[in-house]
Short mmCIF file of C-alpha atoms in Angstrom, two decimals:
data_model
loop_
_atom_site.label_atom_id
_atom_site.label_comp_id
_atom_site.label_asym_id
_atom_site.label_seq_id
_atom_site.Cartn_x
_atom_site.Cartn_y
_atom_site.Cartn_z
CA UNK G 1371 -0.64 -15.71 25.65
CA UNK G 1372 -2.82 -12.83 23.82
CA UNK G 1373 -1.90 -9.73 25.84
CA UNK G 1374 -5.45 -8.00 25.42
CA UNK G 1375 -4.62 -4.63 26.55
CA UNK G 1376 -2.39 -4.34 23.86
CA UNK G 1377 -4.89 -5.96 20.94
CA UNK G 1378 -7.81 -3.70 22.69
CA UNK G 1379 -5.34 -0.58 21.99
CA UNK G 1380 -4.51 -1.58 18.78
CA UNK G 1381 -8.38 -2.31 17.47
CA UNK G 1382 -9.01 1.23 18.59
CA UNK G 1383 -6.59 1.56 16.21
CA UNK G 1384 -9.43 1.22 13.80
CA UNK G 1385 -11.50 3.66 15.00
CA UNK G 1386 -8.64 6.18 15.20
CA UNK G 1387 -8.13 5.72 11.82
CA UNK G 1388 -11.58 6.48 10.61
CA UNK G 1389 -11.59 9.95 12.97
CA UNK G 1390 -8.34 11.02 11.38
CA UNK G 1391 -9.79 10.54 7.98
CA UNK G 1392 -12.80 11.82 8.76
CA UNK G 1393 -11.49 15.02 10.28
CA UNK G 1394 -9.06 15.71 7.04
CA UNK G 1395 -12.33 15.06 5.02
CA UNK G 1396 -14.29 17.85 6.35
CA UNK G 1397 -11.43 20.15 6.45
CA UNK G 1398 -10.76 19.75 3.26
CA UNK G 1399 -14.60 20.04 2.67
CA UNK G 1400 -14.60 23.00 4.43
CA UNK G 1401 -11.98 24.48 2.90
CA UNK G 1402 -13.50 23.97 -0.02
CA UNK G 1403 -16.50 25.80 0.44
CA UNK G 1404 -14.91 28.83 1.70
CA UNK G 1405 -12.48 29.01 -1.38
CA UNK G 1406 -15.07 28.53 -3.58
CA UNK G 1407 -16.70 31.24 -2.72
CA UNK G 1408 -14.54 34.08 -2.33
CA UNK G 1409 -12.28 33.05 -5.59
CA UNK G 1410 -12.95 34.86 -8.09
CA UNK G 1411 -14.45 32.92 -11.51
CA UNK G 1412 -12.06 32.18 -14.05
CA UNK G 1413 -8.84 31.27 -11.33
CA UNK G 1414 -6.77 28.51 -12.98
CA UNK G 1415 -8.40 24.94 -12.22
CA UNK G 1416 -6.41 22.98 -13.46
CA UNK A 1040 35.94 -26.36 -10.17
CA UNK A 1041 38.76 -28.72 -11.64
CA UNK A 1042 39.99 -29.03 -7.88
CA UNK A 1043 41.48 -25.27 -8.81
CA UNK A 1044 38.79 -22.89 -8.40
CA UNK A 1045 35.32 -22.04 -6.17
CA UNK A 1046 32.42 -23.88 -7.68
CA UNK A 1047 28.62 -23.44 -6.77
CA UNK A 1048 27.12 -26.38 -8.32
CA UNK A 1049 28.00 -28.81 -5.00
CA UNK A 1050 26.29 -26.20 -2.93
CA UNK A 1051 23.10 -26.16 -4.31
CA UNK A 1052 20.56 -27.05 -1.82
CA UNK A 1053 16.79 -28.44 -2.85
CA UNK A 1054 16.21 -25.41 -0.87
CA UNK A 1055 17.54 -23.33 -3.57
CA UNK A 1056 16.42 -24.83 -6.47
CA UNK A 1057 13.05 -24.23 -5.31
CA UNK A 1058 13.80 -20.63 -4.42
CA UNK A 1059 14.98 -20.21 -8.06
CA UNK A 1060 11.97 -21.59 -9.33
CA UNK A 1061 10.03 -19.22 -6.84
CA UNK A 1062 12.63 -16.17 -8.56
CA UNK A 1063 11.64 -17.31 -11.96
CA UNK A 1064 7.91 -17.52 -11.08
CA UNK A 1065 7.88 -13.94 -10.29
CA UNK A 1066 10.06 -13.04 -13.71
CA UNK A 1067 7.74 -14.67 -15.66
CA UNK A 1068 4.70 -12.61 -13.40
CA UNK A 1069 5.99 -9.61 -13.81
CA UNK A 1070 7.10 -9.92 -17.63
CA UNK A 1071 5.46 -12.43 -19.58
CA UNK A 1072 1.59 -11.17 -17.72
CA UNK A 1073 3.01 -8.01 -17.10
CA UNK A 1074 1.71 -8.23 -13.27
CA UNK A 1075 3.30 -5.37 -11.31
CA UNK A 1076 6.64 -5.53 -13.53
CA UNK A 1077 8.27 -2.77 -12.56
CA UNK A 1078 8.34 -4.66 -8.64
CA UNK A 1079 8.17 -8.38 -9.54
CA UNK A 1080 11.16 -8.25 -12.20
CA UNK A 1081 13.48 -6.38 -9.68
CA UNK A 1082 12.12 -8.68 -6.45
CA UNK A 1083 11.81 -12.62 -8.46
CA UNK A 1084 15.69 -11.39 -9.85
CA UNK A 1085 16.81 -10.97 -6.22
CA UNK A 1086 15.18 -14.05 -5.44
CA UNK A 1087 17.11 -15.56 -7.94
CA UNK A 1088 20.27 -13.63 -7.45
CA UNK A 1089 20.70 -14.53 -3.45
CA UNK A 1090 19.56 -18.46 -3.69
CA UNK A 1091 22.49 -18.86 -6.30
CA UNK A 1092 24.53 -19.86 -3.42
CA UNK A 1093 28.50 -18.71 -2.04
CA UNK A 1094 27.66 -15.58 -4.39
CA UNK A 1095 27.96 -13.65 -1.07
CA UNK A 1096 25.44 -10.94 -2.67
CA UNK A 1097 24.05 -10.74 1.45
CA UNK A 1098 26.80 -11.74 3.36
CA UNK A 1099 27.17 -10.08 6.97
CA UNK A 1100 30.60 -10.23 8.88
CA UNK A 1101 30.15 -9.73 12.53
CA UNK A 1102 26.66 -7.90 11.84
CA UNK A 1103 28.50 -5.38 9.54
CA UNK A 1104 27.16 -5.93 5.67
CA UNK A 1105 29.98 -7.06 3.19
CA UNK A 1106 27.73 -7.91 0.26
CA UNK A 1107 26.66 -5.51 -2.30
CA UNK A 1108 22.73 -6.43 -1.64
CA UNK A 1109 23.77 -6.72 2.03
CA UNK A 1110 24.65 -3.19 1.89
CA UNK A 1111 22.24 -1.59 0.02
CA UNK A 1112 19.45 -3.15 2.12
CA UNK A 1113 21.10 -1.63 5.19
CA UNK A 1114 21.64 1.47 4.04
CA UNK A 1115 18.26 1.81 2.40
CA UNK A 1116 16.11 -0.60 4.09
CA UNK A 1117 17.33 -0.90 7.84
CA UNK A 1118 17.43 3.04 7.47
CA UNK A 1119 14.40 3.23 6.40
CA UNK A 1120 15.28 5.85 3.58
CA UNK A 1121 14.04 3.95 0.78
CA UNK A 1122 10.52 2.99 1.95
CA UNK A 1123 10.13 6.59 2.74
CA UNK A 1124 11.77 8.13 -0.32
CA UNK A 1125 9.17 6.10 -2.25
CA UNK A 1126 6.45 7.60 -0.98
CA UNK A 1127 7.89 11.04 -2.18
CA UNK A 1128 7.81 10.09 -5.37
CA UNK A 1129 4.37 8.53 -5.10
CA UNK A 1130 3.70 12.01 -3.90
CA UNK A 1131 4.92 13.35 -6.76
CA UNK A 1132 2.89 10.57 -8.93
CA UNK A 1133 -0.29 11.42 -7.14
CA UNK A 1134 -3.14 13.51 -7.98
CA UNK A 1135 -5.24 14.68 -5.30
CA UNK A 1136 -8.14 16.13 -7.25
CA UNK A 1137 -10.58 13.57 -7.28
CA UNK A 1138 -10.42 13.38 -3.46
CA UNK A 1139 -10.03 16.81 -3.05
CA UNK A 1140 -13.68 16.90 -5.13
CA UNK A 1141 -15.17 14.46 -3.01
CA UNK A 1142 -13.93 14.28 0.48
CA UNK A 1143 -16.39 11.95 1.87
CA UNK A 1144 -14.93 9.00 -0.29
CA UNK A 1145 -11.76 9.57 1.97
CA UNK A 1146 -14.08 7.20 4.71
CA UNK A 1147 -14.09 4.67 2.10
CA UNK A 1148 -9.86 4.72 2.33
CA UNK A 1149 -9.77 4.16 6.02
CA UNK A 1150 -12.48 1.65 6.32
CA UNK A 1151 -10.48 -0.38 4.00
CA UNK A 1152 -7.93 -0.57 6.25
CA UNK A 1153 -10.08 -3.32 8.30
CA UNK A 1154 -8.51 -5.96 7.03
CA UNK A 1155 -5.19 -5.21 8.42
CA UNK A 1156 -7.01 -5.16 11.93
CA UNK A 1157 -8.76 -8.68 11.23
CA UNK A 1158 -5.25 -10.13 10.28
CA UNK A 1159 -3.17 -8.46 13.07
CA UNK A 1160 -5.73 -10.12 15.46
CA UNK A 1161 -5.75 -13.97 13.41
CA UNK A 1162 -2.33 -13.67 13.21
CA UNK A 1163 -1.89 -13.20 17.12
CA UNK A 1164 -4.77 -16.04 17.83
CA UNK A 1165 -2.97 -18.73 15.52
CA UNK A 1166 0.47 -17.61 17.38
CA UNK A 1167 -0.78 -18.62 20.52
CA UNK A 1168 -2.76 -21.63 19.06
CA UNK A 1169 1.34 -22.32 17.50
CA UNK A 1170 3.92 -21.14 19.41
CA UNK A 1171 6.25 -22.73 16.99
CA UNK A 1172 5.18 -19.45 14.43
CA UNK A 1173 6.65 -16.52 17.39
CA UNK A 1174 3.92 -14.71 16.40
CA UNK A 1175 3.71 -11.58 18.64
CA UNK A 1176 2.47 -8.58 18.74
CA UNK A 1177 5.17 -6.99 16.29
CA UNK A 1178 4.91 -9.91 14.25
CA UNK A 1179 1.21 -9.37 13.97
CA UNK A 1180 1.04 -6.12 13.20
CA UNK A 1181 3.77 -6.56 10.11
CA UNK A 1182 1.42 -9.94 8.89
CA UNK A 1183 -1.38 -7.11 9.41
CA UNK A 1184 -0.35 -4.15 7.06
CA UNK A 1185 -0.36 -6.19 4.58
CA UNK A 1186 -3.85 -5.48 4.19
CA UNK A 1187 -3.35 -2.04 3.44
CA UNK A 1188 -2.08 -3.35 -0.07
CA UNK A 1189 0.82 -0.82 0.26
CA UNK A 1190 4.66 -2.62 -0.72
CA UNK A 1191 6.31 0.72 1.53
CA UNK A 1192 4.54 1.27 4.46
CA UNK A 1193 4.61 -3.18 4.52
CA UNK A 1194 8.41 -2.37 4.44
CA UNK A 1195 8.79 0.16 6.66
CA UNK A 1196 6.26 -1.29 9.49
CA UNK A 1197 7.86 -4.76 9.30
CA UNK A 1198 12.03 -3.51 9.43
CA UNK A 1199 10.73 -1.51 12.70
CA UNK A 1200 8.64 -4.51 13.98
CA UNK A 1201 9.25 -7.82 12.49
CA UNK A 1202 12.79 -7.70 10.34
CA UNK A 1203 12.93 -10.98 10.18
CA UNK A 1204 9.38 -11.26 8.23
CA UNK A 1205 10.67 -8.31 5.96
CA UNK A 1206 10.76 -10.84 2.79
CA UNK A 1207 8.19 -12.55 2.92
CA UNK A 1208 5.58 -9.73 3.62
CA UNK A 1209 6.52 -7.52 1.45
CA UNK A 1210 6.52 -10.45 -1.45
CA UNK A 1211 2.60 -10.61 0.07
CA UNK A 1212 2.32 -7.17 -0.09
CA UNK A 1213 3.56 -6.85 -3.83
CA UNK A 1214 2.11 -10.28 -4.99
CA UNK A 1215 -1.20 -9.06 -4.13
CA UNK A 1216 -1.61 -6.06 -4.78
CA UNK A 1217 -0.39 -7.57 -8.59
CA UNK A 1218 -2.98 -9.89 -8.24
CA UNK A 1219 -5.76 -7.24 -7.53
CA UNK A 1220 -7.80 -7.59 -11.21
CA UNK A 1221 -8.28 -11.10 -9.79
CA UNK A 1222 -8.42 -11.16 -5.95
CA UNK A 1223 -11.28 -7.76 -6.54
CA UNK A 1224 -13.99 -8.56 -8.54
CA UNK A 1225 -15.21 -12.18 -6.86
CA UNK A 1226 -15.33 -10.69 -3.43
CA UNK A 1227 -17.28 -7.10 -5.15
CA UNK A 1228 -19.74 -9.65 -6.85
CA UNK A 1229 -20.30 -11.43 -3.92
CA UNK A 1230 -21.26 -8.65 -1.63
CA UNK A 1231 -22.80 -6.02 -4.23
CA UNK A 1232 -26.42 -6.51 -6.39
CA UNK A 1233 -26.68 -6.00 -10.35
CA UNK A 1234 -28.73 -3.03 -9.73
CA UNK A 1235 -25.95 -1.64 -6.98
CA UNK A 1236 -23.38 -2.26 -8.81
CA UNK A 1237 -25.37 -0.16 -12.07
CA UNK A 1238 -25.45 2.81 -9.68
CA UNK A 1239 -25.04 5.76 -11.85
CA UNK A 1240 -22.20 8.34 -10.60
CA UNK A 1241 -22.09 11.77 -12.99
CA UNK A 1242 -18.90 11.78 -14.35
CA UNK A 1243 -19.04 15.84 -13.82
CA UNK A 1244 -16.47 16.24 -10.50
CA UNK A 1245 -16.56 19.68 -9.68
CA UNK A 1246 -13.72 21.32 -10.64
CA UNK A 1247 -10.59 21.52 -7.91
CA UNK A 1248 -9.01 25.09 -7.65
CA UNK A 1249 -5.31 25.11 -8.24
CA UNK A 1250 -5.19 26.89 -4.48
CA UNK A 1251 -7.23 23.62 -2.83
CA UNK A 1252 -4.26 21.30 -4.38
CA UNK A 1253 -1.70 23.52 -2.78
CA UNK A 1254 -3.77 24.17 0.42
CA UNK A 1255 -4.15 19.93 0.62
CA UNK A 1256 -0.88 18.54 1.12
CA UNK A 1257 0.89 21.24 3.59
CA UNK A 1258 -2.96 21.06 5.79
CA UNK A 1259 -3.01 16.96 5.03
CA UNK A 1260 0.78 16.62 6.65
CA UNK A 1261 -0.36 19.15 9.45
CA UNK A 1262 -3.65 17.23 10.36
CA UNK A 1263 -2.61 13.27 10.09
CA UNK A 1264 0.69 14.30 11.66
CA UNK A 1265 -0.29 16.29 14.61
CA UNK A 1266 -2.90 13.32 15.46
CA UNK A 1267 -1.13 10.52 14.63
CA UNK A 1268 2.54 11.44 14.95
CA UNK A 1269 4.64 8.43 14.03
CA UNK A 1270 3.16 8.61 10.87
CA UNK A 1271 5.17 11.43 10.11
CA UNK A 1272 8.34 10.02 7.99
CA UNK A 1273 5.77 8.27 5.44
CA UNK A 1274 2.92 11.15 5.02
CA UNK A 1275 5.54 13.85 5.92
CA UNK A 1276 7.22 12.42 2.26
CA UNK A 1277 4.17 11.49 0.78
CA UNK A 1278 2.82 15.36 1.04
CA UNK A 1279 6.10 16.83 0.29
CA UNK A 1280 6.09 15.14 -3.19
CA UNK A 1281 2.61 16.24 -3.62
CA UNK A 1282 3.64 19.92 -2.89
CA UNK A 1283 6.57 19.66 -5.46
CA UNK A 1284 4.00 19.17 -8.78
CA UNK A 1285 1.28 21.72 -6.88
CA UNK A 1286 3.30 24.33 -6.48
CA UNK A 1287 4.15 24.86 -10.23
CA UNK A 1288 7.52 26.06 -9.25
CA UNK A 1289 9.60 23.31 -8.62
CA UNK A 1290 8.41 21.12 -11.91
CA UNK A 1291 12.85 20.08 -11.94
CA UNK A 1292 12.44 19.00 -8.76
CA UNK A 1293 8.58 17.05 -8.81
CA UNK A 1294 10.06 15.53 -12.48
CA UNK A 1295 13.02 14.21 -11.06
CA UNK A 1296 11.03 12.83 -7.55
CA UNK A 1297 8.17 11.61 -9.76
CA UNK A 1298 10.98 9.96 -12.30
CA UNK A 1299 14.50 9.17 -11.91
CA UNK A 1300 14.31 9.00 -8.37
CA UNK A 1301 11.59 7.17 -7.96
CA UNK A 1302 13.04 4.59 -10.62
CA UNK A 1303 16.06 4.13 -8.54
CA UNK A 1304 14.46 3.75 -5.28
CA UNK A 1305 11.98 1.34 -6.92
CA UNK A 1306 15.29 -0.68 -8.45
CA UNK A 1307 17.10 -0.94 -4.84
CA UNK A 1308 13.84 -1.62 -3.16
CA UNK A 1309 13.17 -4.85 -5.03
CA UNK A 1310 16.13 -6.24 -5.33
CA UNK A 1311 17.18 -5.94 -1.68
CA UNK A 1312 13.84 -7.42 -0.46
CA UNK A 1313 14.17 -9.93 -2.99
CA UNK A 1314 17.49 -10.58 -1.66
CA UNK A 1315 16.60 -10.94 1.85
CA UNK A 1316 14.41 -14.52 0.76
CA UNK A 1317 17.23 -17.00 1.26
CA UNK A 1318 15.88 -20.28 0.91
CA UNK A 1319 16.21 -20.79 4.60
CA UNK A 1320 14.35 -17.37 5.27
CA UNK A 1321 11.82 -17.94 2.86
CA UNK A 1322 10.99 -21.77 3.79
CA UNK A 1323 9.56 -21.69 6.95
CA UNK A 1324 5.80 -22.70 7.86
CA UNK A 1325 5.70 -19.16 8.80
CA UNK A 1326 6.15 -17.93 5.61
CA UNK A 1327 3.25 -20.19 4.62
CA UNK A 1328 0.79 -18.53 7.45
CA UNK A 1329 2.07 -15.00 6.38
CA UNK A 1330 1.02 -15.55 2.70
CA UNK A 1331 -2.51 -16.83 3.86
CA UNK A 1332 -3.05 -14.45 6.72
CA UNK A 1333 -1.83 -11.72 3.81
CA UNK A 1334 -4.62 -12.63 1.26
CA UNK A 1335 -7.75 -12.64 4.34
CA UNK A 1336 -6.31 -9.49 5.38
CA UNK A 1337 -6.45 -8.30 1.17
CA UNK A 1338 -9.98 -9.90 1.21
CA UNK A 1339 -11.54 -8.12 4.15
CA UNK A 1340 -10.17 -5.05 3.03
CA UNK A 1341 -11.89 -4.86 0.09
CA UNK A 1342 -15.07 -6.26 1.43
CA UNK A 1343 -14.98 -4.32 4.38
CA UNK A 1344 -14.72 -1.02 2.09
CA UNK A 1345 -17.54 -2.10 0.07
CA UNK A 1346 -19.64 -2.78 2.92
CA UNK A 1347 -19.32 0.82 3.97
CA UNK A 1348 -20.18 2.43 1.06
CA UNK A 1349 -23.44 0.50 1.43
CA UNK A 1350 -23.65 1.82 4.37
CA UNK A 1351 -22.73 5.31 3.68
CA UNK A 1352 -25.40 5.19 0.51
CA UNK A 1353 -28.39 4.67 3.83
CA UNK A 1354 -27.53 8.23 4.41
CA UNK A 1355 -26.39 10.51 1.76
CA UNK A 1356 -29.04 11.37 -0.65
CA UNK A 1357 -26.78 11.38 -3.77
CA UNK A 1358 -25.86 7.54 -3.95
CA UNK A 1359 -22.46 6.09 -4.52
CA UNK A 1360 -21.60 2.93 -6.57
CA UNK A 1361 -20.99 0.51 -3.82
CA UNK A 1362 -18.05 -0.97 -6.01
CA UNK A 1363 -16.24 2.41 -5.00
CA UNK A 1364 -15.35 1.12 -1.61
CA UNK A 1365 -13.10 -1.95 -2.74
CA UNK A 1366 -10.44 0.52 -4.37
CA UNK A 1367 -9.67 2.10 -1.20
CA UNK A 1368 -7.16 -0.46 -1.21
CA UNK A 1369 -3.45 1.46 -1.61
CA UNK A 1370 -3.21 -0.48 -4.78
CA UNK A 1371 -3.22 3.23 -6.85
CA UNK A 1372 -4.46 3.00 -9.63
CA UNK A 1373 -4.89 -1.00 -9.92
CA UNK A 1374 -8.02 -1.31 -7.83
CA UNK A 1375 -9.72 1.82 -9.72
CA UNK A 1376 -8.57 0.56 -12.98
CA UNK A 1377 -10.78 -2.86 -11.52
CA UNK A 1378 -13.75 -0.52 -10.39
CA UNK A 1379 -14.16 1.41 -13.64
CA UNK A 1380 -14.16 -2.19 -15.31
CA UNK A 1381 -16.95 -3.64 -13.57
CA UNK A 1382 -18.91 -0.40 -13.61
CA UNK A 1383 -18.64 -0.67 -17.50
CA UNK A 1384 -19.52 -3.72 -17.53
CA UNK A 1385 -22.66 -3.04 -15.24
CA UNK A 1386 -23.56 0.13 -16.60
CA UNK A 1387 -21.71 1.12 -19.89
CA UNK A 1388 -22.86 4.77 -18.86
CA UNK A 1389 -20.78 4.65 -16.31
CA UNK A 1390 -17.21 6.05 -15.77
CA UNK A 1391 -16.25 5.31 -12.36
CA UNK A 1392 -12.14 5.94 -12.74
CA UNK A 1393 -12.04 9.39 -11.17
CA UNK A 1394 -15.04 8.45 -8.38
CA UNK A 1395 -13.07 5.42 -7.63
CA UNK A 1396 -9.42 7.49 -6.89
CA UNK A 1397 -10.41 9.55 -4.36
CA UNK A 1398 -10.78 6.16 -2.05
CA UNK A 1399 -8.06 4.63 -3.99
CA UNK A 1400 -5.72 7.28 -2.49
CA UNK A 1401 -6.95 7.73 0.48
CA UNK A 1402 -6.31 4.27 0.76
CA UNK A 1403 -2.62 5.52 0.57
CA UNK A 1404 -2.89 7.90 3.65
CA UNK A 1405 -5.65 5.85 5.19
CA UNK A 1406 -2.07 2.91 5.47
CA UNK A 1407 0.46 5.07 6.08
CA UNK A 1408 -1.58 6.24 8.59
CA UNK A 1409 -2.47 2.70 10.37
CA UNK A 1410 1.32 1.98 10.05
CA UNK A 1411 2.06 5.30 12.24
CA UNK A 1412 -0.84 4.19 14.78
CA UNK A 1413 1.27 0.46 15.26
CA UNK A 1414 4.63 2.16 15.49
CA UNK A 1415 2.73 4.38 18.42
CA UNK A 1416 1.48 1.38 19.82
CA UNK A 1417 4.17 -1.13 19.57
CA UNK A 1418 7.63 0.34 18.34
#
């Protein structure tokens, strides 16, 4: 027997996933930005 | 032998001999079409080591290991150390630039973790079609990481969840992801246009400051951790390698993770998991199942990942090469290596490598990730 609570918990699984992701995605995004703009030119890149 | 001494010839089952055979197969894989060697020589040799019977290479004694593969697979397996160790080094093997430079493409790395979803539920619908399979929950979940197309995290999840599947999915695991230039490019075809699959993509990233790469891995561990907790061991290792080569101060340390270490682990990790497929493990209709549940979970994956970037192209002005999606498979750098092909091949302008990373490796976190979600769930 398919306990369904238990698959219904885990397909939000799924969705969980993609927030997570997304949410390090536009940190990093963020943090980006701001770092771009107050470095100054010519900071190693490499 | 001569009446005088212990012979293995008379114990050699048809069980065996097939299970060498099945050893051999993944040899000659691994070194004659160089398929994920430095996995498939170390697993098909444990294959072939264990199933060369009385050898006593996994031999328990009242649940205590006594064998030499017996005890490296508790100490590193059962422990978990080795699975997580690995992902240090792949840490340490890692660079986060291309993602870094194109965040958005992280989507790509979670949506291709679909697939393990789609097999976790098949798997749990044939087990209660079958009862004879056991298929549960745990069971399920280990037959479902397997679509991540990660060999750790499929070792990790499965010793918490499902030991007894340990061999057989990780063999899936490994298997496929070394059959990635072939399982890819059908399913990419099927689902992509010429003209999509032409997209253009500048090969111009925008450069990634050296204080974003160090900033990445200490906020990376900080954010997936916090929200998903029990992912902690494998991204907590994962990020730690990362910040070894970053921080330009502890090159000894990232060398040796990225290196020796990882060498070792990879060694210990193969053979014990090859070790583990006794013939009378290994030769069960559920192996069968986990195999073909393994390569629908691979298969959705990657279409699933290349759906979205379809999708994500109806809303971002700058368009993507659909192809992009399939590598966020964990299979770094196979799948991009697969991407940049077809792009070529589509487009000789293009260069779709570094485009096709970022996904690839968030692919990486995007599994680790889905593993720590199960283990919240289930373990």
């Amino acid at each position: 027997m398919i306990p369904w609570d238990i698959v219904g918990r885990v397909a939000g699984g799924f969705g969980v996933t993609l927030v997570v992701l997304a949410i390090l995605s536009a940190a990093i995004w963020l943090i980006g930005l701001v770092i771009q703009r107050f470095e100054p030119k010519g900071e190693d890149t490499k | 032998m001569f009446g005088l001494y212990e012979s293995a010839f008379g114990a050699l089952s048809l069980g065996d001999i097939l299970m060498l055979l099945i050893g051999g197969l993944l040899i000659y894989l691994g070194v004659a079409r160089k398929m994920e060697p430095l996995l498939l020589v170390p697993i098909g040799f444990g294959v072939f080591l264990v199933n060369l019977p009385l050898g006593g290479l996994m031999e328990f004694a009242d649940g205590e290991p006594v064998g030499l593969l017996a005890r490296v697979f508790r100490g590193g397996i059962t422990t978990e150390l080795i699975p997580a160790f690995i992902f240090l080094g792949l840490g340490a093997m890692t660079d986060f630039g291309p993602l870094i430079a194109n965040p958005k493409t992280m989507i790509l790395g979670a949506g291709a973790q679909f697939g393990v979803f789609l097999a976790f539920f098949l798997a749990l619908l044939i087990g209660s079609a079958v009862p004879d399979l056991r298929f549960g929950v745990n069971e399920a979940a280990s037959i479902g990481i397997i679509g991540g197309a990660d060999g750790p995290t499929t070792v990790y999840l499965t010793n918490r969840l499902a030991p007894d599947l340990i061999g057989v999915t990780a063999v899936a695991a490994y298997a496929y992801m070394a059959l990635v230039p072939i399982i890819l490019p059908p399913i990419i075809r099927l689902l992509t246009t010429k003209e999509e699959r032409a997209i253009y993509m500048k090969p111009q990233m925008r450069k990634v400051s050296r204080t974003e790469k160090l900033l990445f891995p200490i906020l990376g561990a900080a954010i997936v951790i916090l929200l998903v907790p029990r992912s902690a061991p494998l991204i907590g290792m994962f990020m730690f390698g990362n910040l070894l080569v970053v921080s330009g101060v502890t090159d000894r340390l990232a060398d040796t993770a990225a290196n020796a270490f990882m060498n070792v682990l990879t060694m210990l990790l193969g053979l014990s998991i090859g070790a583990f497929m006794s013939a009378e493990n290994f030769l069960r209709m559920e192996s069968l199942v986990v195999l073909g549940l393994g390569i629908v979970a691979f298969a959705s994956s990657t279409a699933f990942g290349v759906l979205l970037a379809k999708l994500m192209n109806v809303f971002i002005k700058e368009k993507i090469n659909p192809m992009i999606g399939a590598a966020g498979l964990s299979a770094v750098p196979m799948a991009s290596r697969v991407v940049q092909r077809m792009g070529q091949k589509a487009n000789p302008r293009n260069f779709l490598l570094m485009h096709a990373m970022g996904p690839n490796i968030a692919g990486v976190i995007g599994t680790a990730t889905v593993a720590g979600i199960f283990l919240g769930i289930l373990g």
